[in-house]
PDB file of C-alpha atoms and ligand atoms in Angstrom:
ATOM      1  CA  MET A   1       0.064   0.080   0.015  1.00 72.00           C
ATOM      2  CA  ILE A   2       1.657   3.449  -0.976  1.00 73.00           C
ATOM      3  CA  LYS A   3       0.954   6.297   1.313  1.00 83.00           C
ATOM      4  CA  LYS A   4       0.242   9.678   0.386  1.00 87.00           C
ATOM      5  CA  ASN A   5       3.856  11.022   1.702  1.00 89.00           C
ATOM      6  CA  ASP A   6       5.336   8.221  -0.378  1.00 91.00           C
ATOM      7  CA  LEU A   7       4.003   9.651  -3.505  1.00 92.00           C
ATOM      8  CA  ILE A   8       5.149  13.179  -2.684  1.00 93.00           C
ATOM      9  CA  LEU A   9       8.564  11.860  -2.122  1.00 93.00           C
ATOM     10  CA  ILE A  10       8.572   9.821  -5.227  1.00 93.00           C
ATOM     11  CA  GLY A  11       7.147  12.961  -7.045  1.00 94.00           C
ATOM     12  CA  ALA A  12       9.985  15.285  -5.605  1.00 94.00           C
ATOM     13  CA  VAL A  13      12.602  12.692  -6.518  1.00 94.00           C
ATOM     14  CA  ILE A  14      11.369  12.682 -10.229  1.00 93.00           C
ATOM     15  CA  ILE A  15      11.237  16.391 -10.295  1.00 93.00           C
ATOM     16  CA  LEU A  16      14.729  16.710  -8.885  1.00 92.00           C
ATOM     17  CA  GLY A  17      15.913  14.101 -11.514  1.00 92.00           C
ATOM     18  CA  LEU A  18      14.536  16.117 -14.307  1.00 91.00           C
ATOM     19  CA  GLY A  19      16.060  19.224 -12.901  1.00 89.00           C
ATOM     20  CA  ILE A  20      19.401  17.560 -12.867  1.00 84.00           C
ATOM     21  CA  ILE A  21      19.251  16.299 -16.573  1.00 81.00           C
ATOM     22  CA  PHE A  22      18.029  19.807 -17.428  1.00 79.00           C
ATOM     23  CA  PHE A  23      20.781  21.355 -15.801  1.00 75.00           C
ATOM     24  CA  ILE A  24      23.457  18.949 -17.402  1.00 69.00           C
ATOM     25  CA  ASN A  25      21.780  19.697 -20.871  1.00 67.00           C
ATOM     26  CA  VAL A  26      21.992  23.441 -20.064  1.00 64.00           C
ATOM     27  CA  THR A  27      25.861  23.548 -18.901  1.00 66.00           C
ATOM     28  CA  LYS A  28      27.013  20.737 -21.350  1.00 74.00           C
ATOM     29  CA  THR A  29      26.060  22.483 -24.525  1.00 83.00           C
ATOM     30  CA  GLU A  30      27.283  21.124 -27.699  1.00 86.00           C
ATOM     31  CA  GLY A  31      29.639  23.772 -29.397  1.00 91.00           C
ATOM     32  CA  SER A  32      29.630  24.547 -33.203  1.00 94.00           C
ATOM     33  CA  LYS A  33      33.146  25.556 -33.776  1.00 96.00           C
ATOM     34  CA  VAL A  34      36.646  25.089 -32.572  1.00 97.00           C
ATOM     35  CA  LEU A  35      38.827  27.949 -31.798  1.00 97.00           C
ATOM     36  CA  ILE A  36      42.605  27.659 -32.123  1.00 97.00           C
ATOM     37  CA  THR A  37      44.715  30.183 -30.111  1.00 97.00           C
ATOM     38  CA  ILE A  38      48.470  30.297 -30.170  1.00 97.00           C
ATOM     39  CA  ASP A  39      50.246  32.155 -27.693  1.00 95.00           C
ATOM     40  CA  GLY A  40      47.125  33.784 -26.540  1.00 95.00           C
ATOM     41  CA  LYS A  41      46.180  35.225 -29.886  1.00 96.00           C
ATOM     42  CA  GLU A  42      43.221  33.769 -31.940  1.00 96.00           C
ATOM     43  CA  TYR A  43      44.396  31.893 -34.853  1.00 96.00           C
ATOM     44  CA  ASP A  44      41.786  30.443 -36.660  1.00 96.00           C
ATOM     45  CA  THR A  45      38.182  28.857 -36.155  1.00 97.00           C
ATOM     46  CA  PHE A  46      37.027  25.829 -37.831  1.00 97.00           C
ATOM     47  CA  PRO A  47      33.246  24.218 -37.987  1.00 96.00           C
ATOM     48  CA  LEU A  48      32.875  21.048 -36.140  1.00 96.00           C
ATOM     49  CA  ASP A  49      30.368  19.808 -38.835  1.00 95.00           C
ATOM     50  CA  GLU A  50      33.024  19.548 -41.517  1.00 96.00           C
ATOM     51  CA  ASP A  51      35.360  16.627 -41.015  1.00 97.00           C
ATOM     52  CA  THR A  52      38.897  18.086 -41.479  1.00 97.00           C
ATOM     53  CA  THR A  53      42.598  17.330 -40.471  1.00 98.00           C
ATOM     54  CA  PHE A  54      44.678  20.428 -39.744  1.00 97.00           C
ATOM     55  CA  THR A  55      48.215  21.036 -38.668  1.00 97.00           C
ATOM     56  CA  VAL A  56      49.215  24.119 -36.889  1.00 96.00           C
ATOM     57  CA  GLU A  57      52.867  25.135 -37.735  1.00 96.00           C
ATOM     58  CA  LEU A  58      54.570  27.473 -35.412  1.00 96.00           C
ATOM     59  CA  ASP A  59      57.252  29.805 -36.238  1.00 93.00           C
ATOM     60  CA  ASN A  60      59.652  28.016 -34.068  1.00 95.00           C
ATOM     61  CA  GLY A  61      58.994  24.746 -36.220  1.00 96.00           C
ATOM     62  CA  GLU A  62      56.894  23.041 -33.494  1.00 97.00           C
ATOM     63  CA  TYR A  63      53.625  21.563 -34.763  1.00 98.00           C
ATOM     64  CA  ASN A  64      49.969  20.327 -33.440  1.00 98.00           C
ATOM     65  CA  THR A  65      47.824  18.290 -35.751  1.00 98.00           C
ATOM     66  CA  PHE A  66      44.287  17.991 -34.888  1.00 98.00           C
ATOM     67  CA  VAL A  67      41.218  16.042 -36.472  1.00 98.00           C
ATOM     68  CA  ILE A  68      37.737  17.062 -36.619  1.00 98.00           C
ATOM     69  CA  LYS A  69      35.576  13.876 -37.039  1.00 97.00           C
ATOM     70  CA  ASP A  70      31.936  13.340 -36.511  1.00 95.00           C
ATOM     71  CA  GLY A  71      31.546  16.801 -34.783  1.00 95.00           C
ATOM     72  CA  GLN A  72      34.517  15.988 -32.292  1.00 96.00           C
ATOM     73  CA  VAL A  73      38.161  17.438 -32.148  1.00 97.00           C
ATOM     74  CA  ASP A  74      41.037  15.406 -31.307  1.00 98.00           C
ATOM     75  CA  MET A  75      44.693  16.114 -31.086  1.00 98.00           C
ATOM     76  CA  THR A  76      46.133  13.545 -33.011  1.00 98.00           C
ATOM     77  CA  GLU A  77      50.034  14.448 -33.434  1.00 97.00           C
ATOM     78  CA  ALA A  78      52.168  17.082 -31.900  1.00 98.00           C
ATOM     79  CA  SER A  79      56.007  18.100 -31.723  1.00 98.00           C
ATOM     80  CA  CYS A  80      55.647  18.656 -27.869  1.00 97.00           C
ATOM     81  CA  PRO A  81      57.676  16.386 -25.403  1.00 97.00           C
ATOM     82  CA  ASP A  82      54.848  15.550 -22.826  1.00 96.00           C
ATOM     83  CA  LYS A  83      52.205  14.636 -25.467  1.00 97.00           C
ATOM     84  CA  VAL A  84      49.845  15.704 -22.857  1.00 97.00           C
ATOM     85  CA  CYS A  85      47.561  17.210 -25.652  1.00 97.00           C
ATOM     86  CA  VAL A  86      47.565  14.081 -27.846  1.00 98.00           C
ATOM     87  CA  ARG A  87      46.458  11.692 -24.936  1.00 97.00           C
ATOM     88  CA  HIS A  88      43.541  13.995 -24.119  1.00 97.00           C
ATOM     89  CA  LYS A  89      40.286  12.327 -25.271  1.00 96.00           C
ATOM     90  CA  GLU A  90      38.486  14.405 -28.057  1.00 97.00           C
ATOM     91  CA  ILE A  91      36.284  17.214 -27.084  1.00 96.00           C
ATOM     92  CA  HIS A  92      32.796  18.653 -28.282  1.00 94.00           C
ATOM     93  CA  TYR A  93      31.194  20.413 -25.582  1.00 93.00           C
ATOM     94  CA  ASN A  94      31.216  24.166 -25.451  1.00 92.00           C
ATOM     95  CA  ASN A  95      34.091  25.595 -23.643  1.00 93.00           C
ATOM     96  CA  GLU A  96      36.012  22.316 -23.574  1.00 95.00           C
ATOM     97  CA  THR A  97      39.795  22.866 -24.191  1.00 97.00           C
ATOM     98  CA  ILE A  98      42.583  20.765 -25.338  1.00 98.00           C
ATOM     99  CA  VAL A  99      45.887  22.527 -24.210  1.00 97.00           C
ATOM    100  CA  CYS A 100      49.379  22.005 -25.368  1.00 98.00           C
ATOM    101  CA  LEU A 101      51.413  23.814 -22.825  1.00 97.00           C
ATOM    102  CA  PRO A 102      54.887  23.388 -24.529  1.00 97.00           C
ATOM    103  CA  ASN A 103      53.713  24.768 -27.826  1.00 97.00           C
ATOM    104  CA  ASN A 104      51.028  27.058 -26.246  1.00 97.00           C
ATOM    105  CA  VAL A 105      48.446  26.066 -28.493  1.00 97.00           C
ATOM    106  CA  VAL A 106      44.878  25.794 -27.287  1.00 98.00           C
ATOM    107  CA  LEU A 107      41.794  24.322 -28.884  1.00 98.00           C
ATOM    108  CA  GLN A 108      38.706  25.315 -27.612  1.00 97.00           C
ATOM    109  CA  ILE A 109      35.261  24.417 -28.297  1.00 96.00           C
ATOM    110  CA  ILE A 110      32.970  27.605 -28.734  1.00 95.00           C
ATOM    111  CA  GLY A 111      29.646  28.642 -30.582  1.00 91.00           C
ATOM    112  CA  GLY A 112      27.281  26.935 -28.168  1.00 81.00           C
ATOM    113  CA  GLU A 113      24.176  28.787 -27.007  1.00 69.00           C
ATOM    114  CA  GLU A 114      25.714  30.400 -23.896  1.00 53.00           C
ATOM    115  CA  ASP A 115      28.372  31.955 -26.037  1.00 46.00           C
ATOM    116  CA  GLU A 116      25.812  33.419 -28.241  1.00 50.00           C
ATOM    117  CA  ILE A 117      23.739  34.934 -25.343  1.00 52.00           C
ATOM    118  CA  ASP A 118      27.217  36.358 -23.943  1.00 55.00           C
ATOM    119  CA  ALA A 119      28.053  37.876 -27.378  1.00 54.00           C
ATOM    120  CA  ILE A 120      24.403  39.619 -27.432  1.00 54.00           C
ATOM    121  CA  ALA A 121      24.857  40.911 -24.010  1.00 53.00           C
ATOM    122  CA  LYS A 122      28.225  42.518 -24.770  1.00 48.00           C
TER     123      LYS A 122
HETATM  124 ZN1   ZN B 201      51.384  18.894 -26.547  1.00 95.00          ZN
END
């Protein structure tokens, strides 16, 4: 026999669960572009919906190669000694980054809805 208080509790749990799902969906927005930053300067952006392979070549001969495939960005090759960026999992959520500290190269996912709201506000 289910009591009235149990139903209220179940209802509260369901609402909380939906709230958490909603919150995750809002904070984990899919990005639409990847921004390449070198030495803190914006270098280029690429759309995530076009599969491509691109090598960032630095003036000092270092390089970072990344692949855009199925809307995900993955660093596949780099000249840096630690290869932290190569080992990083692929990214696609808004504001996710792959950072290559030795080469000072940053890949950042942008173009999610939050960014656009920001851009309008500025
Ligand atoms: Zn690296």
